[in-house]
XYZ file of C-alpha atoms in Angstrom:
425
model
C -99.550 -62.578 4.547
C -102.368 -60.162 3.672
C -102.640 -59.406 -0.046
C -104.623 -56.882 -2.061
C -105.351 -56.750 -5.777
C -106.683 -54.005 -8.068
C -110.340 -53.297 -7.375
C -110.341 -54.659 -3.830
C -111.242 -52.500 -0.846
C -108.120 -50.923 0.610
C -105.982 -51.374 -2.526
C -105.975 -47.693 -3.556
C -105.152 -46.543 -0.047
C -102.307 -49.050 0.239
C -100.559 -47.956 -2.961
C -101.100 -44.231 -2.338
C -97.938 -42.424 -1.301
C -96.613 -38.981 -0.518
C -95.175 -38.643 -4.027
C -98.274 -38.436 -6.222
C -96.510 -37.741 -9.526
C -95.349 -41.378 -9.634
C -98.269 -43.635 -10.476
C -98.165 -47.296 -9.636
C -100.621 -50.149 -10.216
C -99.074 -53.371 -8.964
C -100.665 -56.704 -9.744
C -100.592 -57.539 -6.052
C -99.839 -55.661 -2.836
C -98.594 -57.374 0.295
C -99.477 -55.475 3.472
C -96.579 -56.771 5.556
C -96.668 -56.771 9.348
C -93.466 -58.712 10.005
C -90.202 -59.880 8.480
C -91.860 -63.251 7.957
C -94.496 -61.594 5.784
C -91.742 -60.010 3.690
C -90.010 -63.372 3.272
C -93.292 -64.926 2.112
C -93.886 -62.021 -0.294
C -90.464 -62.305 -1.903
C -90.874 -66.065 -2.258
C -94.318 -65.527 -3.821
C -92.828 -63.050 -6.304
C -90.160 -65.566 -7.300
C -92.743 -68.311 -7.795
C -94.884 -66.055 -10.016
C -92.006 -64.258 -11.769
C -92.983 -60.820 -10.474
C -90.744 -57.821 -9.919
C -90.696 -56.422 -6.375
C -90.957 -52.830 -5.136
C -91.276 -51.495 -1.606
C -93.253 -48.647 -0.089
C -93.149 -47.591 3.545
C -94.403 -44.042 4.126
C -94.636 -43.151 0.440
C -91.798 -40.624 0.374
C -89.477 -43.376 -0.769
C -91.420 -44.714 -3.759
C -89.544 -43.325 -6.770
C -90.753 -45.617 -9.557
C -94.039 -47.252 -10.369
C -94.380 -51.019 -10.559
C -96.773 -53.447 -12.209
C -95.438 -56.433 -10.250
C -95.597 -56.980 -6.498
C -95.517 -54.081 -4.046
C -94.566 -54.759 -0.428
C -96.101 -52.172 1.897
C -94.122 -52.030 5.149
C -95.986 -49.144 6.812
C -97.347 -51.443 9.555
C -93.849 -52.476 10.686
C -93.554 -49.682 13.217
C -91.609 -51.117 16.141
C -89.118 -48.758 17.854
C -86.663 -49.931 20.523
C -84.230 -47.545 22.222
C -81.214 -48.740 24.204
C -80.253 -45.720 26.277
C -77.061 -47.278 27.657
C -75.735 -48.310 24.250
C -77.150 -45.158 22.591
C -78.792 -47.170 19.812
C -82.182 -47.540 18.175
C -83.698 -50.518 16.400
C -86.638 -49.719 14.139
C -88.966 -51.535 11.790
C -89.196 -50.775 8.082
C -92.309 -48.595 8.373
C -91.086 -46.253 11.114
C -90.977 -42.513 10.496
C -88.412 -40.215 12.059
C -90.933 -38.516 14.326
C -91.442 -41.725 16.322
C -87.692 -42.191 16.791
C -87.149 -38.552 17.772
C -89.811 -38.781 20.490
C -88.611 -42.155 21.814
C -84.921 -41.169 21.843
C -85.637 -37.859 23.603
C -86.784 -39.774 26.698
C -83.179 -40.982 27.010
C -81.548 -37.605 26.296
C -80.646 -38.729 22.779
C -81.467 -37.856 19.173
C -81.223 -39.616 15.797
C -79.546 -38.144 12.717
C -82.892 -37.340 11.185
C -83.676 -35.044 8.291
C -85.725 -31.907 7.887
C -89.108 -33.671 8.082
C -90.211 -35.993 10.919
C -92.732 -37.551 8.498
C -90.038 -39.177 6.332
C -89.454 -42.902 6.698
C -86.254 -43.948 8.471
C -85.260 -46.812 6.177
C -85.575 -45.109 2.778
C -83.875 -41.973 4.094
C -80.951 -43.899 5.592
C -80.426 -46.211 2.622
C -80.084 -43.087 0.447
C -77.295 -41.845 2.711
C -79.267 -39.658 5.070
C -78.294 -35.969 4.972
C -79.823 -34.355 8.029
C -79.976 -31.494 10.491
C -76.697 -32.352 12.241
C -74.803 -33.684 9.228
C -71.814 -31.335 9.409
C -71.195 -32.353 13.020
C -72.000 -36.082 12.947
C -72.047 -37.065 9.251
C -74.752 -39.009 7.448
C -77.341 -41.236 9.085
C -75.861 -44.096 7.047
C -72.520 -43.653 8.820
C -74.117 -44.647 12.139
C -75.894 -47.863 11.086
C -74.855 -50.912 13.127
C -76.934 -53.652 11.461
C -79.448 -54.188 8.668
C -82.051 -56.943 8.491
C -82.790 -57.624 4.825
C -84.689 -60.208 2.801
C -82.718 -60.986 -0.355
C -84.022 -62.250 -3.695
C -83.573 -65.883 -2.635
C -86.158 -65.318 0.110
C -83.595 -65.456 2.925
C -83.722 -63.071 5.911
C -80.179 -61.935 6.661
C -78.590 -59.610 9.189
C -75.635 -57.739 7.711
C -73.160 -55.566 9.578
C -70.258 -53.217 8.740
C -67.625 -54.899 6.609
C -70.082 -57.114 4.739
C -70.359 -56.422 1.015
C -74.169 -56.416 1.131
C -74.103 -53.895 3.995
C -71.959 -51.614 1.823
C -74.307 -51.977 -1.165
C -77.469 -51.248 0.816
C -76.087 -48.154 2.543
C -76.103 -45.566 -0.183
C -77.051 -47.958 -2.992
C -80.609 -47.970 -1.618
C -82.744 -50.195 -3.851
C -82.077 -53.308 -5.856
C -80.542 -55.676 -3.297
C -83.439 -56.768 -1.114
C -86.182 -55.612 1.220
C -84.926 -54.104 4.459
C -87.134 -55.084 7.395
C -85.239 -53.394 10.254
C -82.304 -51.098 11.013
C -80.133 -50.692 14.088
C -78.206 -47.429 14.349
C -76.418 -45.145 16.772
C -77.933 -42.093 18.446
C -76.201 -38.908 19.606
C -76.418 -37.071 22.968
C -78.392 -34.054 21.751
C -81.541 -32.720 23.407
C -81.797 -29.206 21.978
C -80.302 -26.847 19.433
C -80.450 -23.272 18.209
C -82.567 -23.384 15.113
C -85.139 -21.846 12.848
C -84.849 -19.437 9.972
C -84.384 -15.916 8.692
C -86.691 -14.824 5.868
C -85.738 -12.143 3.351
C -87.626 -10.582 0.438
C -86.917 -11.674 -3.132
C -85.674 -8.175 -3.943
C -82.738 -8.833 -1.614
C -81.884 -12.284 -3.006
C -78.579 -11.300 -4.665
C -77.109 -9.779 -1.511
C -78.539 -12.470 0.797
C -77.225 -15.333 -1.353
C -73.753 -13.838 -1.421
C -73.780 -13.070 2.293
C -74.903 -16.616 3.145
C -72.279 -18.124 0.811
C -69.439 -16.172 2.441
C -70.745 -16.726 5.985
C -71.291 -20.463 5.579
C -67.783 -21.069 4.240
C -66.288 -20.206 7.648
C -69.061 -21.769 9.724
C -68.142 -24.208 12.524
C -68.956 -27.894 12.107
C -71.633 -27.570 14.795
C -73.684 -25.590 12.265
C -75.690 -27.231 9.482
C -77.299 -24.649 7.224
C -79.063 -24.173 3.930
C -80.745 -21.378 2.025
C -84.057 -21.963 0.293
C -85.552 -19.703 -2.378
C -89.269 -20.376 -2.055
C -92.443 -19.013 -3.699
C -94.949 -18.995 -0.848
C -98.736 -19.108 -1.428
C -101.069 -16.401 -0.166
C -102.740 -18.569 2.463
C -103.869 -17.631 5.968
C -101.810 -20.250 7.816
C -98.579 -18.475 6.791
C -97.271 -15.554 8.892
C -98.353 -12.230 7.406
C -94.806 -10.868 6.758
C -94.035 -13.693 4.268
C -97.511 -14.652 3.032
C -97.736 -14.728 -0.774
C -94.120 -13.638 -1.247
C -91.082 -15.095 -2.979
C -88.565 -15.349 -0.160
C -85.067 -16.429 0.699
C -85.182 -18.597 3.820
C -81.864 -19.184 5.603
C -82.272 -22.362 7.664
C -80.096 -23.004 10.691
C -79.495 -25.944 13.033
C -76.679 -25.096 15.452
C -75.408 -27.160 18.374
C -73.338 -24.370 19.955
C -74.290 -21.880 22.664
C -73.515 -18.615 20.836
C -76.174 -18.741 18.136
C -77.146 -15.073 18.345
C -73.568 -13.967 17.825
C -73.061 -16.477 15.019
C -75.997 -15.277 12.899
C -75.384 -11.530 13.384
C -73.702 -11.129 9.938
C -76.772 -12.646 8.268
C -79.200 -10.371 10.052
C -77.143 -7.453 8.735
C -77.264 -8.644 5.121
C -80.739 -7.233 4.358
C -84.027 -6.353 6.101
C -85.424 -9.462 7.796
C -89.098 -10.168 7.090
C -89.429 -12.895 9.718
C -87.029 -14.309 12.315
C -87.886 -17.681 13.904
C -84.463 -18.454 15.413
C -84.460 -19.646 19.033
C -83.353 -22.445 21.330
C -85.672 -25.384 20.758
C -85.888 -29.015 21.841
C -84.799 -31.493 19.216
C -88.344 -32.847 19.273
C -89.355 -29.575 17.545
C -86.593 -29.760 14.923
C -89.122 -30.321 12.143
C -90.182 -26.695 12.516
C -86.861 -25.471 11.069
C -87.768 -26.320 7.465
C -91.520 -26.846 7.985
C -91.686 -29.186 4.994
C -95.191 -29.699 3.553
C -96.896 -32.634 5.301
C -99.483 -33.417 2.627
C -99.011 -35.690 -0.417
C -98.380 -33.847 -3.686
C -96.745 -34.361 -7.117
C -93.175 -33.112 -7.381
C -90.008 -33.590 -9.379
C -86.477 -32.483 -8.648
C -82.779 -32.940 -9.197
C -79.502 -31.597 -7.834
C -75.811 -31.039 -8.415
C -72.862 -31.033 -6.032
C -70.271 -28.300 -6.481
C -66.852 -27.566 -5.005
C -67.309 -23.785 -5.272
C -70.202 -21.353 -5.324
C -68.962 -18.349 -7.280
C -70.796 -15.189 -8.320
C -71.444 -16.502 -11.839
C -73.166 -19.564 -10.414
C -75.300 -17.443 -8.104
C -76.369 -15.331 -11.087
C -77.420 -18.491 -12.961
C -79.315 -19.719 -9.914
C -81.252 -16.458 -9.694
C -82.015 -16.487 -13.422
C -83.259 -20.060 -13.632
C -84.793 -20.616 -10.202
C -85.569 -17.155 -8.869
C -88.817 -15.164 -8.973
C -88.697 -14.786 -12.767
C -87.986 -18.447 -13.574
C -90.130 -20.021 -16.350
C -91.229 -22.822 -13.985
C -91.979 -22.103 -10.346
C -89.160 -23.719 -8.409
C -88.089 -24.274 -4.833
C -84.311 -23.826 -4.919
C -82.253 -25.073 -1.959
C -78.498 -24.771 -1.472
C -77.030 -26.860 1.350
C -73.633 -26.267 2.897
C -71.741 -29.570 3.027
C -68.209 -30.078 4.359
C -67.466 -30.716 8.018
C -67.856 -34.368 8.976
C -69.391 -35.037 5.559
C -65.975 -34.385 4.021
C -64.282 -36.731 6.502
C -66.716 -39.603 6.010
C -65.353 -42.803 7.467
C -68.542 -44.859 7.434
C -69.418 -47.767 5.173
C -71.642 -47.480 2.112
C -71.756 -46.588 -1.558
C -71.820 -43.113 -3.026
C -71.508 -39.635 -1.507
C -69.397 -36.814 -2.916
C -67.020 -36.015 -0.037
C -65.191 -33.345 -2.056
C -68.295 -31.199 -2.566
C -68.753 -28.021 -0.549
C -72.383 -27.387 -1.547
C -75.308 -29.179 -3.125
C -77.780 -27.201 -5.246
C -81.295 -28.643 -5.376
C -84.280 -27.720 -7.550
C -87.780 -28.944 -6.806
C -91.024 -28.133 -8.646
C -94.637 -29.175 -8.235
C -95.889 -31.174 -11.231
C -99.000 -29.548 -12.692
C -98.891 -29.938 -16.498
C -96.599 -32.927 -16.810
C -92.968 -33.367 -15.859
C -91.354 -32.437 -19.206
C -91.554 -28.630 -18.744
C -89.940 -29.076 -15.328
C -87.154 -31.247 -16.722
C -86.399 -28.616 -19.380
C -86.396 -25.748 -16.901
C -84.196 -27.605 -14.429
C -81.829 -28.614 -17.230
C -81.129 -24.952 -18.015
C -80.077 -24.350 -14.418
C -77.907 -27.422 -14.070
C -76.354 -27.028 -17.521
C -75.213 -23.593 -16.347
C -73.701 -25.152 -13.208
C -72.139 -28.088 -15.068
C -68.607 -26.616 -15.366
C -68.327 -26.679 -11.567
C -70.412 -29.749 -10.773
C -68.829 -32.877 -9.317
C -71.905 -35.131 -9.427
C -75.288 -35.663 -7.795
C -76.593 -36.903 -4.452
C -79.080 -39.771 -4.515
C -81.322 -38.455 -1.678
C -82.233 -35.376 -3.730
C -83.269 -37.064 -6.976
C -87.043 -36.720 -6.592
C -89.576 -38.469 -8.807
C -88.762 -40.699 -11.757
C -85.260 -40.497 -13.220
C -83.437 -42.485 -15.870
C -80.863 -45.095 -14.966
C -78.210 -42.783 -16.426
C -79.257 -39.956 -14.095
C -79.257 -42.235 -11.064
C -75.819 -43.544 -12.008
C -74.341 -40.044 -11.706
C -74.907 -40.250 -7.950
C -72.053 -42.775 -7.696
C -68.350 -42.659 -8.533
C -67.284 -45.003 -11.335
C -65.714 -47.460 -8.909
C -68.880 -47.660 -6.817
C -71.019 -48.158 -9.925
C -68.886 -51.094 -10.994
C -69.002 -52.698 -7.559
C -72.763 -52.177 -7.244
C -73.283 -53.834 -10.629
C -71.184 -56.804 -9.542
C -73.079 -57.203 -6.267
C -76.414 -56.810 -8.028
C -75.560 -59.758 -10.240
C -74.581 -61.777 -7.180
C -77.546 -61.057 -4.903
C -80.320 -60.477 -7.456
C -79.314 -62.286 -10.662
C -82.899 -62.356 -11.993
C -83.384 -58.619 -11.464
C -86.261 -59.241 -9.078
C -85.827 -55.849 -7.392
C -85.667 -53.806 -10.602
């Protein structure tokens, strides 16, 4: 078990993550290379009365710690069983590695918009991805979880077990996951990319996308992002330095051109990147930023998306918003509304989720206030929140809103059973 302490060479690099607005300075870091290292780390924490946090790729670290941090980024094993259509991955694996390995077998995982995101943190939060309306959440396809619990025991839990239910969707607080086994789907390519529109056309584009997406087939997963783009040379000239509406599309059908025709007619298109592409290039659909940066965000699920809500969205997160905001609206429904998988949380009744994300420059409080104005306006129609889209540090009360009352009660009960000392926060 390799450990690092403040001031030692390699310590700063080990605690650094993708989310730089959350600072952390643990008393000790364990650079784990195996499940045995994780067991030893948890036992060490118990012996020294330290709290335990986990960081894999850095995307998943949502709260700082002054106790013991287990870094699992070196646990990068990927095994694909082409006949069983399954993958088994270590705790530090990112989606890009799974996408590439599965593609050799004509398969794909239920990954998200960015191949740089860690598999375990994403899946334990539910896992809303590029094929969610067709196949559901990543969490719905998990076959087994290897987890080290607070008593220092390495367990394998499977569907039907109470700990399996708590980990899938409940995410943190029940142990350190060292490996996941999950199902893959027979997908090798899709019709995907985006349509970019000017900010001046936002009202008509938002309404056109809302109406179009409500009748979309389950083979289509789509979102619309309102994004202020920088004036930098790596961006295509038609959208460089502009505030744009980006309609994102991942479609498994064969008639993509016909399907998107109503959107192309909604307003002049600045840039069109839609085409058939291999699933290995699916990260290009959203082109999420690959570099670490400070950000904070929240979300709300809604059962409707009426004109009054769209007006509020434009006012509080459009080009004239007091805080520069990336606003994303995802179409839910489809298999997400028919969820049969195990796991806590998820608002199956919601038709859309509205997300707001801002870069932290002068502290997080101005962002919280600006986002609150948007979500207060949406509150009459909101049904809750989704855990995967609560970015940065949030209060326990905010995190609790991601779960129905019954799930909150059961999670509390299981927390007391599996982590009575509160070792995992």
